Coordinates of C-alpha atoms in Angstrom, one line a residue:
X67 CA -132.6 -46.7 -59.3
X68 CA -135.5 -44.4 -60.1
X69 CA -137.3 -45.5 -56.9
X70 CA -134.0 -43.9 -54.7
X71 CA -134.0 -41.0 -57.2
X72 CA -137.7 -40.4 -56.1
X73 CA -136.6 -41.6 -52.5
X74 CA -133.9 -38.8 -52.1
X75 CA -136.4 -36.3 -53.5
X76 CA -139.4 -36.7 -50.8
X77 CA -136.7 -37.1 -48.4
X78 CA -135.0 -33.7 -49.4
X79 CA -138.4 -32.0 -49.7
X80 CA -139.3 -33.1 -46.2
X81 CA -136.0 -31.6 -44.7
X82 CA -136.3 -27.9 -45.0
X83 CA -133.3 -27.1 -42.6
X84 CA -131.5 -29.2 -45.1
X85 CA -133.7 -27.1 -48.0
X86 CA -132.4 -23.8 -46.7
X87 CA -128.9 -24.6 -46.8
X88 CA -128.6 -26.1 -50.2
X89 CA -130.0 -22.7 -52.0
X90 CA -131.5 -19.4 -50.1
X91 CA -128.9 -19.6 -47.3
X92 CA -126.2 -19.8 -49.7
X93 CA -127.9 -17.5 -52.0
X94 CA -128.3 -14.5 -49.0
X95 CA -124.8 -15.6 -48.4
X96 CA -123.5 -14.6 -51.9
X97 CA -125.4 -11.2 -51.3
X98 CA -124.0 -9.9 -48.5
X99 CA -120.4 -11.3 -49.5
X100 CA -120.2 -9.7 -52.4
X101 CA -121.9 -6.0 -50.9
X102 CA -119.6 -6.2 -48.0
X103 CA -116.3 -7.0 -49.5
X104 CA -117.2 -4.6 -52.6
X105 CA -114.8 -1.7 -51.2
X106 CA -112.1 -4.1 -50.4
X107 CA -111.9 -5.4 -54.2
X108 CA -111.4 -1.3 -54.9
X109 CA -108.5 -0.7 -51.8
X110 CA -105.1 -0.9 -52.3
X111 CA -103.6 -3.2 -50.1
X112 CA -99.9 -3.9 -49.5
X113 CA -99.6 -7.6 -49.8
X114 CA -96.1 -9.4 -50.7
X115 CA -96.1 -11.9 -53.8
X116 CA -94.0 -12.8 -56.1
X117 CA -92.7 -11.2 -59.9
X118 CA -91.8 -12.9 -62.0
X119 CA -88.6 -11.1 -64.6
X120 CA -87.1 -11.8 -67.9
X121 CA -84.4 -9.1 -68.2
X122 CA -83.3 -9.3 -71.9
X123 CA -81.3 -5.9 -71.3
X124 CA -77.7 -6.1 -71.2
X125 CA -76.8 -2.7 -69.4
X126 CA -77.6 -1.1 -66.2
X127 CA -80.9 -0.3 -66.6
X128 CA -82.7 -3.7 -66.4
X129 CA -80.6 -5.2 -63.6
X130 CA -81.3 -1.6 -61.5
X131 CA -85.2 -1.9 -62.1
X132 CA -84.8 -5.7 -61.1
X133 CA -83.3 -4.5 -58.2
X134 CA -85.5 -1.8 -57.0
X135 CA -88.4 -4.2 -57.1
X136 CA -86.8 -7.1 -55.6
X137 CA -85.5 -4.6 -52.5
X138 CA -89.3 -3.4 -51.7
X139 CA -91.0 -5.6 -49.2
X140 CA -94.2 -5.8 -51.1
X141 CA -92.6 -7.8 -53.8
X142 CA -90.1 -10.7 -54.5
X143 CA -88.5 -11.3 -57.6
X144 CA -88.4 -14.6 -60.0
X145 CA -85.0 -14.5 -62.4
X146 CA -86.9 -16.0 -65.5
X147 CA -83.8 -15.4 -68.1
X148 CA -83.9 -14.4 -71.6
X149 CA -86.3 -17.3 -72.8
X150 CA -90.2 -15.4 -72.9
X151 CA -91.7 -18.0 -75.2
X152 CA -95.0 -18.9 -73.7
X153 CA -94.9 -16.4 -71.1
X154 CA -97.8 -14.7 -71.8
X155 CA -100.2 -17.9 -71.9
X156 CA -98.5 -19.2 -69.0
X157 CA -99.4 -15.5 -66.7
X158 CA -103.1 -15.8 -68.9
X159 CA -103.9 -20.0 -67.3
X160 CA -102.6 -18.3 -64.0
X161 CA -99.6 -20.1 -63.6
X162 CA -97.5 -16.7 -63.0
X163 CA -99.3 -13.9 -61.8
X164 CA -97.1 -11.0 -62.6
X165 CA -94.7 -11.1 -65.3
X166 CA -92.6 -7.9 -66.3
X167 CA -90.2 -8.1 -69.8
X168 CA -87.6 -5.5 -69.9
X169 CA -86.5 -5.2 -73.6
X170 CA -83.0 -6.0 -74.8
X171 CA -82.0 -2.2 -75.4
X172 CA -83.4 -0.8 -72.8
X173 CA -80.2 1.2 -71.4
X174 CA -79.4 1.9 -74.8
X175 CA -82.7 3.7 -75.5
X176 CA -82.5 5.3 -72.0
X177 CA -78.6 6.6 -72.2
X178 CA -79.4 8.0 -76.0
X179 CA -82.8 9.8 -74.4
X180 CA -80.2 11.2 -71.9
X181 CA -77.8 12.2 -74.3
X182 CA -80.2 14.1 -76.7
X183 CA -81.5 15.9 -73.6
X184 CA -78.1 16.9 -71.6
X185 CA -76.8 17.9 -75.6
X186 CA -80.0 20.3 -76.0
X187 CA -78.9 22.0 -72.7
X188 CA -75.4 22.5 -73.8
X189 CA -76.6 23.9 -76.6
X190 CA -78.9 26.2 -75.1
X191 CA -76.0 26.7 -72.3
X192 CA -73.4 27.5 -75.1
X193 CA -71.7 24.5 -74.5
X194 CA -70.6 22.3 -77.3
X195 CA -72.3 18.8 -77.3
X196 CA -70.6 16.0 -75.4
X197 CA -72.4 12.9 -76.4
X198 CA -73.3 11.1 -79.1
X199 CA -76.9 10.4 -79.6
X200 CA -79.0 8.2 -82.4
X201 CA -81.8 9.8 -83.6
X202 CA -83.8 6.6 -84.6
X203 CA -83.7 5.4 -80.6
X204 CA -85.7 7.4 -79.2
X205 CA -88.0 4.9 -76.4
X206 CA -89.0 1.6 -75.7
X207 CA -91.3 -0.1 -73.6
X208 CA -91.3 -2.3 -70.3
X209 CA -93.6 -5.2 -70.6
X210 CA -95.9 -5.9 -68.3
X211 CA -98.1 -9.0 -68.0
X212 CA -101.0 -9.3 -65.2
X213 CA -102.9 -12.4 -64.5
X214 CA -106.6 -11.4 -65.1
X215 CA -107.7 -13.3 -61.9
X216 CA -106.0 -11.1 -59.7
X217 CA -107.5 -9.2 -57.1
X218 CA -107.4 -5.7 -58.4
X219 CA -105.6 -4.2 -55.1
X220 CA -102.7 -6.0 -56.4
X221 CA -102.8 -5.1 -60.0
X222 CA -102.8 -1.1 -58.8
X223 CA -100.3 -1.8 -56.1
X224 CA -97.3 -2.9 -58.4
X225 CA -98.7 -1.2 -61.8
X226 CA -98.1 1.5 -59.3
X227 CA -94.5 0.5 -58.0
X228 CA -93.3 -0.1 -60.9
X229 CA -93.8 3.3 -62.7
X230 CA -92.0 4.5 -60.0
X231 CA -89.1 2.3 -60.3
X232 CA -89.1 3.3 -63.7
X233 CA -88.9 6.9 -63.4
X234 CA -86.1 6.5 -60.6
X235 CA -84.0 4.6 -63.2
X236 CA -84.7 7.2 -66.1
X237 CA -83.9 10.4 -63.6
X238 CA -80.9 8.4 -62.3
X239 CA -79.5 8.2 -65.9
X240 CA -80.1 11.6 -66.8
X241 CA -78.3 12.8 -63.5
X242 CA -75.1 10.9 -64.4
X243 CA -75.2 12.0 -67.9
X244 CA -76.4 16.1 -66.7
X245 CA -73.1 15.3 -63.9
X246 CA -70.4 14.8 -66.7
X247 CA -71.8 18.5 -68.3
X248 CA -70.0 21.8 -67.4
X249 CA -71.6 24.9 -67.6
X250 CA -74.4 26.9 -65.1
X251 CA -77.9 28.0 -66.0
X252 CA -78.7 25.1 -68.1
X253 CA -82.3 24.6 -68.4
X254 CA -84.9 22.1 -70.1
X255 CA -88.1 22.9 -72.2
X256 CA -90.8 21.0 -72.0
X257 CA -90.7 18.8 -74.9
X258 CA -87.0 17.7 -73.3
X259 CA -88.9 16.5 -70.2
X260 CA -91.7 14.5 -72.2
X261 CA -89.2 12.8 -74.1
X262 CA -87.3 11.6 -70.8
X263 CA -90.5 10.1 -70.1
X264 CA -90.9 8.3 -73.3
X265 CA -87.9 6.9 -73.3
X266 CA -88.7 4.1 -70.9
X267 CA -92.5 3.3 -70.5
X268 CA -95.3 0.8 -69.1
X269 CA -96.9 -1.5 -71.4
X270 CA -99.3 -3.8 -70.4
X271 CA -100.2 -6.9 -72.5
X272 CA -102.3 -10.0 -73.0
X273 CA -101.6 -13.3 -74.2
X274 CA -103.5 -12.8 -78.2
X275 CA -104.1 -16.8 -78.2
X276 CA -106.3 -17.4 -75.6
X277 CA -109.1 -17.7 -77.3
X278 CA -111.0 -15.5 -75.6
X279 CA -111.3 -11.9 -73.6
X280 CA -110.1 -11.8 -69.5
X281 CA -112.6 -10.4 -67.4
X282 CA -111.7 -7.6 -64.3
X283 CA -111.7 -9.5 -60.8
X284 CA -114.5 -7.8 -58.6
X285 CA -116.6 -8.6 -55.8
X286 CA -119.1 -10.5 -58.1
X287 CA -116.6 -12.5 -60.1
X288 CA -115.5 -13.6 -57.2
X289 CA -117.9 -14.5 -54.3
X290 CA -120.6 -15.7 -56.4
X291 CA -118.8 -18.9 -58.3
X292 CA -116.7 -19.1 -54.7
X293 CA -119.6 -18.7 -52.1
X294 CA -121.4 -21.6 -55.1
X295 CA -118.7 -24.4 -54.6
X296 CA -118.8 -24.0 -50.9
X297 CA -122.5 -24.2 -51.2
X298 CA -122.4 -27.5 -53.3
X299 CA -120.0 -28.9 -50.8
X300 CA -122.0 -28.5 -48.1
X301 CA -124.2 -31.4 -49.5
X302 CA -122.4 -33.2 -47.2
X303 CA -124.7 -32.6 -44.5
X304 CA -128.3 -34.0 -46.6
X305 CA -126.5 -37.0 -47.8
X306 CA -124.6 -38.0 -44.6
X307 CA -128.0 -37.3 -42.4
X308 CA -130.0 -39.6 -44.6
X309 CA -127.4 -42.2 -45.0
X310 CA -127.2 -42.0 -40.7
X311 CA -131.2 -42.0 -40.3
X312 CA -131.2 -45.3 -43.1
X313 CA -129.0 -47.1 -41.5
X314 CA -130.6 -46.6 -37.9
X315 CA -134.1 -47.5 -39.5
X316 CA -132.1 -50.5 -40.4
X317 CA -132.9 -50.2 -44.4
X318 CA -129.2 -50.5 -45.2
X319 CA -129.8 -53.8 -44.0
X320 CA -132.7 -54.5 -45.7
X321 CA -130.9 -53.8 -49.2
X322 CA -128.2 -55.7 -48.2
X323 CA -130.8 -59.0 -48.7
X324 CA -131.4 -58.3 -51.8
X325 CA -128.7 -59.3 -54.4
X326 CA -127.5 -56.1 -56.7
X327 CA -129.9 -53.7 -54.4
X328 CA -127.2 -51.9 -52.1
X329 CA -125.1 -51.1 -55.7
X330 CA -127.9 -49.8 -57.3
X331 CA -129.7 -47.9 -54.1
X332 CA -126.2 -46.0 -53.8
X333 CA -125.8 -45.2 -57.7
X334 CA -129.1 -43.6 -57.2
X335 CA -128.8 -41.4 -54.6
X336 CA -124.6 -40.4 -56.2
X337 CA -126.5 -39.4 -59.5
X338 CA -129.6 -37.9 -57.6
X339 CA -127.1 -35.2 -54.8
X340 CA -125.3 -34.9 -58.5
X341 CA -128.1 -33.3 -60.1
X342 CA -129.2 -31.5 -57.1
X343 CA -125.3 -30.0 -56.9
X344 CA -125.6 -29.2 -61.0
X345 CA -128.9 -27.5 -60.4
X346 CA -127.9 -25.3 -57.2
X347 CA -125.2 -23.6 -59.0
X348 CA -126.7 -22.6 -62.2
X349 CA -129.4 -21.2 -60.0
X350 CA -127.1 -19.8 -57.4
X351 CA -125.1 -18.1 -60.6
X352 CA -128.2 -16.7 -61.8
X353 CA -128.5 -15.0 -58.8
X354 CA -124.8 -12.8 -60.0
X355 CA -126.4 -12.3 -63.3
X356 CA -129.9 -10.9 -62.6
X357 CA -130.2 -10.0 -58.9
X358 CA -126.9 -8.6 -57.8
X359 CA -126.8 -5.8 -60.5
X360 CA -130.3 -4.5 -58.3
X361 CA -127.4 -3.8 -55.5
X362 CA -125.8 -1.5 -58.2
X363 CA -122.8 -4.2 -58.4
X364 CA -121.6 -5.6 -61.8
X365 CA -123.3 -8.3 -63.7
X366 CA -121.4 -11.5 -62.9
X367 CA -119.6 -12.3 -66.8
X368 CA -119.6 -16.2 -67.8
X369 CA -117.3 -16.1 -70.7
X370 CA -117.6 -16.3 -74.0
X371 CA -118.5 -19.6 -73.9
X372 CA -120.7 -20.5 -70.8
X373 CA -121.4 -23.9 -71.5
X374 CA -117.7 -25.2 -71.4
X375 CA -118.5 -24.8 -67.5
X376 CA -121.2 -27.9 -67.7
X377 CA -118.5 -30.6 -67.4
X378 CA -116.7 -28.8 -64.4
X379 CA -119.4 -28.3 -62.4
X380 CA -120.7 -32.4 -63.4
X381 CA -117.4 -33.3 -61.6
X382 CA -117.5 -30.6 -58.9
X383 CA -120.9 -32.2 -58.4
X384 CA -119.7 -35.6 -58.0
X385 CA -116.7 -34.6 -55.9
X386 CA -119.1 -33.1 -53.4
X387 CA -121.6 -35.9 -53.5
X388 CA -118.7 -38.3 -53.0
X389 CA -117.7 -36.6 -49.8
X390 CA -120.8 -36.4 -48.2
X391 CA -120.8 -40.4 -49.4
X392 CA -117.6 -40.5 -47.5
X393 CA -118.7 -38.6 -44.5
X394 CA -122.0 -40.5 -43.9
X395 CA -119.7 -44.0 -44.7
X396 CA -117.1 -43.4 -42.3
X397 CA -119.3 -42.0 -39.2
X398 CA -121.6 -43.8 -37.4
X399 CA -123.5 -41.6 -35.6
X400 CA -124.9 -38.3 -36.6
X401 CA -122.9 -36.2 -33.6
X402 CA -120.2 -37.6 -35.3
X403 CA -120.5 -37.0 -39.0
X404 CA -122.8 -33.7 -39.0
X405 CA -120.0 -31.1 -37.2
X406 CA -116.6 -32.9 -39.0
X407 CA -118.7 -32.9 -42.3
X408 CA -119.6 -28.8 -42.2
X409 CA -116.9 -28.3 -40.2
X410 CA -114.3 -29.8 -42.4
X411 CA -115.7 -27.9 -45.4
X412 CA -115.6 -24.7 -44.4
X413 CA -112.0 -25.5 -43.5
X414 CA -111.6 -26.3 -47.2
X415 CA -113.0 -23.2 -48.3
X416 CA -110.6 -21.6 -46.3
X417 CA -107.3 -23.0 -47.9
X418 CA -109.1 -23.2 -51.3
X419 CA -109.6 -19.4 -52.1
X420 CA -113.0 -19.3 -51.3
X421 CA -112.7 -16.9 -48.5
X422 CA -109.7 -14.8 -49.4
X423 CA -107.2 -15.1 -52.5
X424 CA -104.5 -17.0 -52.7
X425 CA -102.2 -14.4 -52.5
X426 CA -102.3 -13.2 -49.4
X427 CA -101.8 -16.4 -48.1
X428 CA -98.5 -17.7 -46.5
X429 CA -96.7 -19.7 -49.0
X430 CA -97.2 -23.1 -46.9
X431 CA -100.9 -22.5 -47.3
X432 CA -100.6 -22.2 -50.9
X433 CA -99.1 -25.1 -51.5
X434 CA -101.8 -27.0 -48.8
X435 CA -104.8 -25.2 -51.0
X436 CA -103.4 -26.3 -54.5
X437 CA -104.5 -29.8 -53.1
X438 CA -108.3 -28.9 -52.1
X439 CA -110.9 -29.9 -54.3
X440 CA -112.8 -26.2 -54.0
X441 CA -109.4 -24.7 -55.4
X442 CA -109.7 -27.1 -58.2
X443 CA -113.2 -26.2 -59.4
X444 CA -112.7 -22.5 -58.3
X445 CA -109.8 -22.4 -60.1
X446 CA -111.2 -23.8 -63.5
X447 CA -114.2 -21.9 -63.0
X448 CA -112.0 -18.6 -63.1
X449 CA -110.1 -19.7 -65.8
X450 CA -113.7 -20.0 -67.7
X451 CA -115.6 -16.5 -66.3
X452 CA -112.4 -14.0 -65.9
X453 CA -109.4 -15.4 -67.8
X454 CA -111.6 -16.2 -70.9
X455 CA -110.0 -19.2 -71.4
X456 CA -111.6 -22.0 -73.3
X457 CA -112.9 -25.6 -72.2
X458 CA -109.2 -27.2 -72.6
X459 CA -107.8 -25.0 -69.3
X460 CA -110.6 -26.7 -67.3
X461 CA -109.4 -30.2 -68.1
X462 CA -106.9 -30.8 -65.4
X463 CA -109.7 -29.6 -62.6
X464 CA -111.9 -32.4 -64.3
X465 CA -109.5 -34.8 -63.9
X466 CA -108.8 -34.1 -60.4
X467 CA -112.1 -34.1 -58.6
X468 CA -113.4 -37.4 -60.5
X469 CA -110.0 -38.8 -59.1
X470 CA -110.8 -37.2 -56.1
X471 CA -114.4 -38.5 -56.2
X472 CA -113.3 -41.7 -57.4
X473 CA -111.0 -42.7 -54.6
X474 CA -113.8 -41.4 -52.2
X475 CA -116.3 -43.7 -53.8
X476 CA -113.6 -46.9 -53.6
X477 CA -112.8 -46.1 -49.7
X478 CA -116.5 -45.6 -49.0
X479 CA -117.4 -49.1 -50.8
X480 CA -114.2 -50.7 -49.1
X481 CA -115.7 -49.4 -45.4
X482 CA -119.0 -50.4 -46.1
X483 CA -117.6 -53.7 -47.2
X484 CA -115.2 -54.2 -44.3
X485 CA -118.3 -53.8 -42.0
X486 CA -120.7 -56.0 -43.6
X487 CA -118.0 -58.9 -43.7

């Protein structure tokens, strides 16, 4: 096993195409990713996702602000009903991406604001009040719940929208109420107007049990752990040229001789491309901490705790090394496996989030990218570095790429097995 180990190593150093596109092609990659989509990260964008709404109000005012999101085409609303336990954690692991909680006595609050206001203009007008107001509710506030992963275009966008669904609703109220007052030249001080404006307002929170502190998306957060898991995929192209060149020097059949050798040649090189893989992206994130900020771009944030990312990226290690295992199995010639290998990653990238965000993507590819193995680790790497989650969100991405490894390494065995017999 330590002879392959050294094996793979001279091998690797003696391929410096293969060299270059392990770490300094990906790392000039992460570079000008992250300088060129800088500005886009800062743009607003109109892009159509879905909201997700727990309207606790009884009256008008929460169905109408309900409504006036669910009729813009930028949006599309998710009836979540009255239940909100958990819906905070749930927006925080990414599972919702925009959550809005309109309080239970919203209109109330909103029609007493309107009566206070349209009775200080009668007053001021001469007219005797009309409406009954309580003086102890005077505003309330429209929760709003933001997953920390997403693309700040989108945050703006409906943070945006919705304050201006908002105000519609509170000038709408105070129309009706100002339509059933008689009497010209009524007027409204200023202090009147502010307190129209307090009556219904933003509030944006965070799930307090996450165990840690969410991170902005930028440019940095996300291109270098992205552009790093497509660049530890692309192992696939070392491992499946050497197992190609190996087997036309005819040393796969040399092993084969040997009782136990094959087994133990193979373990060798999976846990040699694994450490290679664990290596590249610590080095290739090193590159966000202490070179981008030269560009004058932020410092790429690992979390509180940084270490919790050591098991992911063991199993994002051993998923990619048991693809390129896969590749150079299942091809027989180098034309073959070469161009389907790099080729078929980058197609992976695309439908995992490394490229763009998920949300801009059609729905059908959504659901196609939820089962990539680069969505996977991306995903519990951004649960790590900008949700601030702790190691437990990461478990389920574990799990899935050393299944997905796993049943790579089985099939692989079973080909190799098949063709022997």
């Amino acid at each position: 096993m330590l002879a392959t180990i050294s094996k793979e190593f001279k091998l690797l150093l003696r391929d410096p195409v293969g060299f270059l596109l392990l770490l300094i092609m990906p790392g000039i990659l992460i570079i000008v990713m992250a300088v060129t989509q800088d500005s886009s990260y800062k743009d607003l964008q109109d892009i159509e996702f879905e909201v997700a709404i727990a309207n606790l109000d009884k009256g008008k005012t929460g169905a109408e602000i309900a409504a006036a999101i669910d009729k813009s085409d930028k949006f599309k609303v998710k009836e979540l009903g009255t239940d909100t336990t958990g819906l905070a954690a749930l927006v925080n692991k990414g599972d919702i991406k925009i959550a809005v909680v309109i309080p239970a006595n919203a209109s109330a609050a909103l029609v007493n604001v309107s009566n206070k206001i349209v009775n200080a203009v009668s007053s001021g007008s001469g007219i005797p009040s009309v409406f009954s107001a309580n003086a102890a509710l005077d505003s309330v506030q429209v929760e709003l719940y933001i997953d920390p992963a997403l693309k700040p275009a989108l945050k703006n966008g409906f943070r945006f929208a919705l304050s201006q669904y908002t105000t519609q609703v509170k000038m709408n109220t105070l129309m009706q109420r100002l339509g059933n007052m008689s009497g010209e030249g009524a007027t409204m001080d200023t202090l009147l107007v502010q307190q129209m404006t307090n009556a219904l307002s933003l509030k944006e929170s965070q799930d307090l049990n996450a165990g840690g502190h969410s991170m902005p998306l930028n440019s940095v957060q996300h291109n270098v752990p992205s552009w790093t898991i497509f660049a530890m995929f692309l192992i696939v192209v070392p491992i499946a040229g050497n197992m190609l060149r190996e087997r036309e020097e005819g040393s796969i059949t040399r092993l084969r001789l040997i009782p136990g050798a094959l087994q133990k040649s193979t373990l060798g090189m999976m846990l040699f491309y694994v450490m290679v893989c664990t290596l590249q992206f610590y080095i290739l994130i090193l590159i966000g901490i202490y070179i981008l900020p030269l560009f004058d771009l932020p410092r790429l944030a690992m979390g509180t705790q940084p270490w919790h990312s050591f098991p992911l990226v063991i199993a994002t290690s051993y998923a990619a090394t048991s693809y390129g295992f896969f590749i150079g199995t299942a091809f027989k010639t180098a034309n073959q496996a070469m161009p389907i290998g790099a080729v078929s990653v980058v197609i992976l990238a695309a439908l995992g989030g490394i490229w763009v965000p998920l949300e801009i993507l059609p729905r059908m590819m959504t659901s196609i990218a939820n089962l990539t193995p680069l969505y996977w680790s991306f995903n519990g790497i951004n649960n790590l570095f900008v949700r601030g989650l702790g190691f437990g969100s990461t478990l389920s991405s574990i799990g899935l790429l050393l299944l997905f490894g796993f049943l790579l390494t089985m099939l692989s065995l079973f080909i190799t097995k098949k063709r022997t017999t």
